[in-house]
Coordinates of C-alpha atoms in Angstrom, one line a residue:
M1 CA 8.8 -7.6 -9.0
T2 CA 10.6 -4.9 -10.9
V3 CA 11.0 -2.6 -14.3
T4 CA 13.8 -0.9 -16.2
I5 CA 13.3 2.5 -17.2
F6 CA 15.6 3.3 -19.6
A7 CA 16.7 7.5 -19.2
A8 CA 14.6 8.7 -21.9
A9 CA 11.6 7.3 -20.9
S10 CA 12.3 8.4 -16.9
P11 CA 9.7 10.8 -14.9
L12 CA 12.9 12.6 -13.2
Q13 CA 14.4 14.3 -16.4
S14 CA 15.6 17.0 -14.4
L15 CA 18.2 14.6 -13.5
K16 CA 20.8 14.4 -16.1
S17 CA 21.5 10.4 -15.8
N18 CA 22.3 8.3 -18.9
Y19 CA 21.9 4.8 -16.5
P20 CA 18.3 3.6 -16.2
S21 CA 16.0 4.0 -12.8
T22 CA 13.8 0.9 -11.7
L23 CA 10.3 1.1 -10.9
T24 CA 9.7 -2.3 -8.2
I25 CA 6.5 -3.3 -6.6
L26 CA 7.4 -5.0 -3.2
S27 CA 4.2 -6.7 -1.5
R28 CA 4.9 -8.6 1.5
L29 CA 2.2 -10.8 3.0
S30 CA 2.0 -11.1 6.7
C31 CA 2.1 -15.2 7.6
R32 CA 0.0 -14.4 11.0
R33 CA -3.5 -15.5 10.2
A34 CA -2.8 -18.0 8.0
G35 CA -5.0 -20.1 5.4
T36 CA -6.5 -20.6 1.9
R37 CA -9.3 -18.3 0.9
F38 CA -12.9 -19.1 1.9
N39 CA -11.3 -20.9 5.6
S40 CA -9.5 -17.7 6.3
R41 CA -11.2 -15.0 6.3
G42 CA -12.3 -11.4 9.0
V43 CA -9.5 -10.7 12.4
D44 CA -8.4 -12.8 14.9
D45 CA -8.1 -11.9 18.9
D46 CA -4.8 -11.1 19.2
G47 CA -5.4 -8.3 15.7
H48 CA -4.1 -9.9 13.0
V49 CA -6.7 -10.0 9.6
A50 CA -6.5 -13.3 6.8
N51 CA -5.0 -11.6 3.5
F52 CA -2.7 -9.0 4.8
V53 CA -0.9 -8.0 2.3
E54 CA 1.5 -4.9 2.6
S55 CA 3.0 -3.4 -1.0
E56 CA 5.4 -1.0 -1.7
T57 CA 6.1 0.8 -5.2
V58 CA 9.9 2.6 -5.5
L59 CA 11.0 4.3 -8.0
W60 CA 14.8 4.5 -8.2
H61 CA 16.7 7.0 -10.1
P62 CA 21.0 6.1 -10.2
S63 CA 21.8 8.9 -9.4
G64 CA 20.4 8.4 -5.5
L65 CA 16.9 9.6 -5.0
C66 CA 14.7 6.8 -3.9
F67 CA 11.0 7.4 -4.0
S68 CA 8.6 5.1 -1.8
Y69 CA 4.5 4.8 -0.6
A70 CA 3.2 2.3 1.7
Q71 CA -1.0 0.8 1.8
V72 CA -1.5 -2.1 3.0
R73 CA -4.6 -4.7 2.0
G74 CA -6.4 -7.1 4.5
S75 CA -9.7 -9.1 5.6
V76 CA -12.6 -7.0 6.5
P77 CA -11.9 -6.8 10.8
I78 CA -14.3 -7.9 12.0
F79 CA -15.3 -12.2 12.9
W80 CA -17.2 -13.8 10.1
E81 CA -16.9 -17.0 7.8
Q82 CA -17.9 -17.7 3.8
A83 CA -18.5 -20.9 3.3
T84 CA -16.8 -22.5 0.2
G85 CA -19.6 -23.6 -3.1
L86 CA -19.0 -23.5 -6.8
L87 CA -21.3 -20.9 -7.8
P88 CA -19.7 -18.0 -7.7
N89 CA -20.9 -14.3 -5.8
Q90 CA -23.4 -17.4 -4.2
Q91 CA -20.9 -18.8 -1.2
K92 CA -22.6 -17.5 2.7
I93 CA -21.1 -15.1 4.7
Q94 CA -21.5 -15.9 8.1
I95 CA -21.2 -12.8 10.4
T96 CA -20.1 -15.1 13.8
R97 CA -19.6 -12.7 16.6
S98 CA -21.5 -9.1 18.1
P99 CA -21.1 -6.2 17.8
E100 CA -19.6 -5.8 21.7
A101 CA -17.2 -9.3 21.5
T102 CA -15.6 -8.1 17.9
Q103 CA -14.8 -4.2 19.3
P104 CA -11.7 -5.2 21.3
A105 CA -9.7 -7.2 18.3
F106 CA -11.1 -4.7 15.6
D107 CA -9.0 -1.7 17.6
K108 CA -6.6 -4.3 18.2
H109 CA -5.4 -4.5 14.7
F110 CA -6.2 -0.3 13.4
E111 CA -4.2 0.0 17.0
Q112 CA -1.2 -1.7 15.2
L113 CA -1.7 -0.4 12.0
E114 CA -1.4 3.4 13.8
L115 CA 1.5 2.5 15.4
T116 CA 3.3 1.2 12.2
Y117 CA 2.5 3.9 9.7
G118 CA 0.4 7.1 11.4
N119 CA -2.9 7.9 9.8
V120 CA -5.2 4.7 8.8
H121 CA -7.9 6.0 6.1
I122 CA -9.9 2.7 5.0
L123 CA -11.1 2.4 2.1
N124 CA -13.7 -0.2 1.4
L125 CA -14.4 -1.7 -2.1
M126 CA -17.4 -4.0 -1.1
S127 CA -21.2 -3.6 -3.0
A128 CA -24.2 -2.4 -1.8
T129 CA -26.9 -4.3 -2.6
R130 CA -24.8 -8.0 -2.6
V131 CA -26.4 -9.9 0.3
G132 CA -23.1 -10.3 2.7
E133 CA -21.4 -7.4 2.0
V134 CA -24.0 -5.4 3.1
E135 CA -23.8 -6.4 6.2
L136 CA -19.5 -6.5 6.5
T137 CA -20.1 -2.9 4.8
A138 CA -22.6 -2.5 7.9
R139 CA -20.7 -4.1 10.6
Y140 CA -17.5 -2.3 9.1
Q141 CA -18.9 1.1 9.8
H142 CA -19.9 0.8 12.9
H143 CA -17.3 -0.6 15.1
T144 CA -14.9 2.1 13.1
K145 CA -17.4 4.8 14.5
H146 CA -16.8 3.2 17.8
S147 CA -12.7 3.0 17.4
P148 CA -10.6 4.9 19.8
L149 CA -8.5 6.3 17.1
N150 CA -12.5 8.0 15.8
R151 CA -12.5 10.3 17.6
A152 CA -11.4 13.7 16.9
I153 CA -8.1 15.1 18.4
D154 CA -6.3 18.6 18.6
S155 CA -3.6 19.7 16.4
E156 CA -1.9 23.5 15.8
G157 CA -4.0 23.2 12.8
P158 CA -8.1 21.7 12.2
S159 CA -8.5 18.6 14.0
E160 CA -8.4 15.3 12.4
H161 CA -9.3 11.6 13.1
R162 CA -6.4 9.0 13.0
L163 CA -9.4 6.3 11.6
I164 CA -11.9 7.1 9.2
Q165 CA -13.6 5.1 6.5
S166 CA -14.5 6.1 2.9
H167 CA -17.1 3.7 0.6
F168 CA -16.6 2.7 -2.2
D169 CA -18.7 0.2 -4.2
F170 CA -16.4 -1.0 -7.1
H171 CA -18.7 -2.9 -9.0
A172 CA -21.6 -0.7 -9.0
E173 CA -19.6 2.6 -10.4
T174 CA -18.1 0.6 -12.6
K175 CA -20.8 -1.1 -14.6
G176 CA -21.9 2.0 -16.9
P177 CA -19.8 2.1 -20.0
S178 CA -16.6 3.9 -18.9
G179 CA -16.4 0.0 -17.4
Y180 CA -12.9 -0.3 -15.8
E181 CA -11.6 3.2 -16.7
A182 CA -14.4 4.4 -14.3
A183 CA -12.2 3.8 -10.9
G184 CA -10.8 6.3 -11.4
M185 CA -13.3 7.9 -10.2
V186 CA -11.7 6.8 -6.5
R187 CA -10.1 9.4 -6.9
R188 CA -12.2 13.0 -5.1
L189 CA -13.2 11.1 -2.3
I190 CA -9.1 10.6 -0.9
H191 CA -7.6 13.2 -2.8
D192 CA -6.7 15.6 0.0
R193 CA -6.4 12.2 2.1
A194 CA -3.2 11.4 0.3
D195 CA -2.1 15.2 -0.7
S196 CA -1.8 15.2 4.1
F197 CA 0.2 11.4 4.1
A198 CA 2.8 11.8 0.8
Y199 CA 5.1 9.8 0.6
L200 CA 8.8 8.2 1.5
L201 CA 11.7 10.5 -0.1
C202 CA 15.9 9.5 -0.1
D203 CA 18.1 10.7 -1.8
T204 CA 22.8 10.1 -1.4
I205 CA 24.4 13.0 0.1
D206 CA 27.6 13.6 0.6
Q207 CA 29.2 12.9 4.7
P208 CA 32.1 14.2 5.1
R209 CA 33.9 12.1 6.8
G210 CA 35.1 14.5 9.4
N211 CA 38.7 14.8 8.3
S212 CA 40.1 17.9 6.4
N213 CA 43.3 16.8 4.7
R214 CA 42.3 16.3 1.1
S215 CA 45.1 13.6 0.0
E216 CA 42.4 11.3 2.1
K217 CA 39.1 9.6 0.3
P218 CA 36.5 11.6 -0.8
N219 CA 33.2 11.6 1.2
K220 CA 31.0 9.1 2.1
A221 CA 26.8 9.1 0.4
Q222 CA 24.8 8.6 3.1
P223 CA 21.3 7.9 2.1
T224 CA 18.6 10.5 3.9
V225 CA 15.4 11.0 4.4
I226 CA 14.2 14.1 3.5
L227 CA 10.1 13.6 3.6
E228 CA 8.3 10.8 5.6
Q229 CA 5.4 9.2 4.5
Q230 CA 2.8 10.3 7.4
G231 CA -0.2 7.6 7.2
V232 CA -1.7 4.3 4.6
F233 CA -5.1 3.7 3.2
R234 CA -6.0 0.3 4.1
V235 CA -7.6 -0.9 1.0
N236 CA -10.2 -4.5 1.1
C237 CA -13.1 -5.6 -0.9
L238 CA -14.6 -9.5 -0.1
D239 CA -11.1 -11.7 -1.1
C240 CA -8.7 -8.0 -1.5
L241 CA -7.6 -9.2 -5.1
D242 CA -8.4 -8.2 -7.9
R243 CA -11.4 -5.3 -7.6
T244 CA -8.5 -4.5 -4.8
N245 CA -5.9 -4.3 -6.5
L246 CA -7.1 -2.4 -9.4
I247 CA -7.7 1.1 -7.0
Q248 CA -4.0 0.4 -5.7
T249 CA -2.5 0.4 -8.4
I250 CA -4.6 3.8 -8.3
L251 CA -3.0 4.9 -4.8
S252 CA 0.4 4.3 -6.4
Q253 CA -0.1 7.4 -9.0
M254 CA -1.5 9.3 -7.1
A255 CA 1.4 9.2 -4.9
I256 CA 4.2 9.4 -7.6
E257 CA 1.7 12.5 -9.1
L258 CA 2.1 13.6 -6.3
F259 CA 5.7 13.7 -6.2
L260 CA 6.1 14.5 -9.4
C261 CA 4.4 17.9 -8.9
H262 CA 6.5 18.8 -5.9
R263 CA 9.3 18.0 -8.8
S264 CA 7.9 20.3 -11.2
E265 CA 8.4 17.2 -13.8
R266 CA 5.9 14.4 -15.6
A267 CA 5.7 11.0 -16.3
T268 CA 5.6 9.9 -19.8
A269 CA 2.6 7.8 -21.8
D270 CA 5.5 4.9 -21.0
F271 CA 6.0 5.2 -17.9
W272 CA 2.6 4.4 -16.9
M273 CA 2.1 1.7 -19.4
R274 CA 4.8 -0.5 -17.4
H275 CA 3.7 0.9 -14.2
S276 CA 0.0 -0.2 -14.8
S277 CA 1.8 -3.9 -16.0
I278 CA 3.4 -4.0 -13.1
W279 CA 1.0 -4.2 -11.4
A280 CA -1.2 -6.0 -12.4
D281 CA 1.1 -8.6 -12.7
N282 CA 1.3 -8.1 -8.8
G283 CA -2.4 -8.5 -8.7
D284 CA -2.0 -11.9 -11.1
V285 CA 0.5 -13.4 -8.1
G286 CA -1.9 -12.2 -5.2
T287 CA -4.7 -13.7 -6.6
E288 CA -2.8 -17.3 -6.2
L289 CA -0.8 -16.7 -3.1
P290 CA -4.0 -17.5 -0.9
N291 CA -3.9 -20.9 -2.2
S292 CA -0.3 -21.4 -1.4
W293 CA -0.3 -21.0 2.2
P294 CA 1.2 -23.5 2.8
Y295 CA 4.0 -23.4 0.9
L296 CA 4.5 -20.3 3.3
T297 CA 6.8 -19.9 5.8
H298 CA 7.3 -17.7 8.5
R299 CA 9.9 -15.3 8.0
A300 CA 11.3 -12.5 11.4
G301 CA 11.8 -9.2 11.0
T302 CA 8.3 -6.7 11.0
F303 CA 6.6 -5.2 7.9
Q304 CA 8.4 -1.5 8.4
D305 CA 12.2 -2.9 9.7
I306 CA 11.8 -4.2 6.0
R307 CA 11.0 -0.8 4.2
R308 CA 14.2 0.8 5.4
L309 CA 16.6 -2.1 4.4
V310 CA 14.7 -1.1 0.9
V311 CA 16.1 2.4 1.6
I312 CA 19.9 1.2 2.2
V313 CA 19.5 -1.5 -0.6
A314 CA 19.2 1.4 -2.9
A315 CA 21.8 3.3 -2.2
D316 CA 24.5 0.4 -2.2
D317 CA 23.1 -0.6 -5.5
R318 CA 23.8 2.2 -7.3
E319 CA 27.0 2.6 -7.9
S320 CA 26.8 -1.6 -9.2
T321 CA 24.2 -0.5 -11.4
Q322 CA 26.2 2.1 -12.5
S323 CA 28.9 -0.3 -13.5
K324 CA 26.2 -3.0 -14.9
W325 CA 25.9 0.2 -18.3
R326 CA 29.1 1.3 -18.6

């Protein structure tokens, strides 16, 4: 999903351009543990979880500057099932394997995430009072505590953990008069970690062709990585749908704010309205996908391969976009 940000509303005002920027949300649903909503829960023996989605926020400016920020969501990575039922919140949750039998699959899941993204911060949004969600949270914390990634590693600075878990009871925090606006309080839990994870930033830089003859073609602009994202937030609620999407909207906004802060710039209210709107659309589509698994086909390549292509395609589209808006 992409929205156009016209030059007057672009948060990158220091980059003079009369051409529009684009804001894109790319959500990629894994096919490794397919299944409809209540028929596919938790993890398998290979470490793949149900409803696993990588969402990437891409802000592209016609000057060639490209910002990207990735985050993931997925079912609680333990072995559990949930019976179908007609009444909301009445579907019984059952954990089907012991902690000892679950830990290997749990570790595989997070080792794969750490290999792909770096450090992982779990943001668990499940209720601290609802039956079933309480048990899942307790087991989630148990396995996180016993994960090899949770052991502190020595570095040049303070020791750090490659796997951290935070619990934010979404329903409890948003049941007051402020409603869903209170979800913004999640910032206090993750502010420091979000700053350390940073974001991906690329720019097109003229590369010499190796020929000093000025009569030859001018230097070709090549996409160059300036900064890389150093970690990822893994967000979940019970279904990894509405609650998760709202919190991921906030995470995306925090990353863009950090990017703009580094450039001493600020976004307009119109930009943030468009940002919230496109994330709401992303949530609507995400709600439909878990019930549309028969139509999902396997595609080769990993999320990381596709993310590399985004920067290249954005750079290739630069001149075509400028031609379109002339």
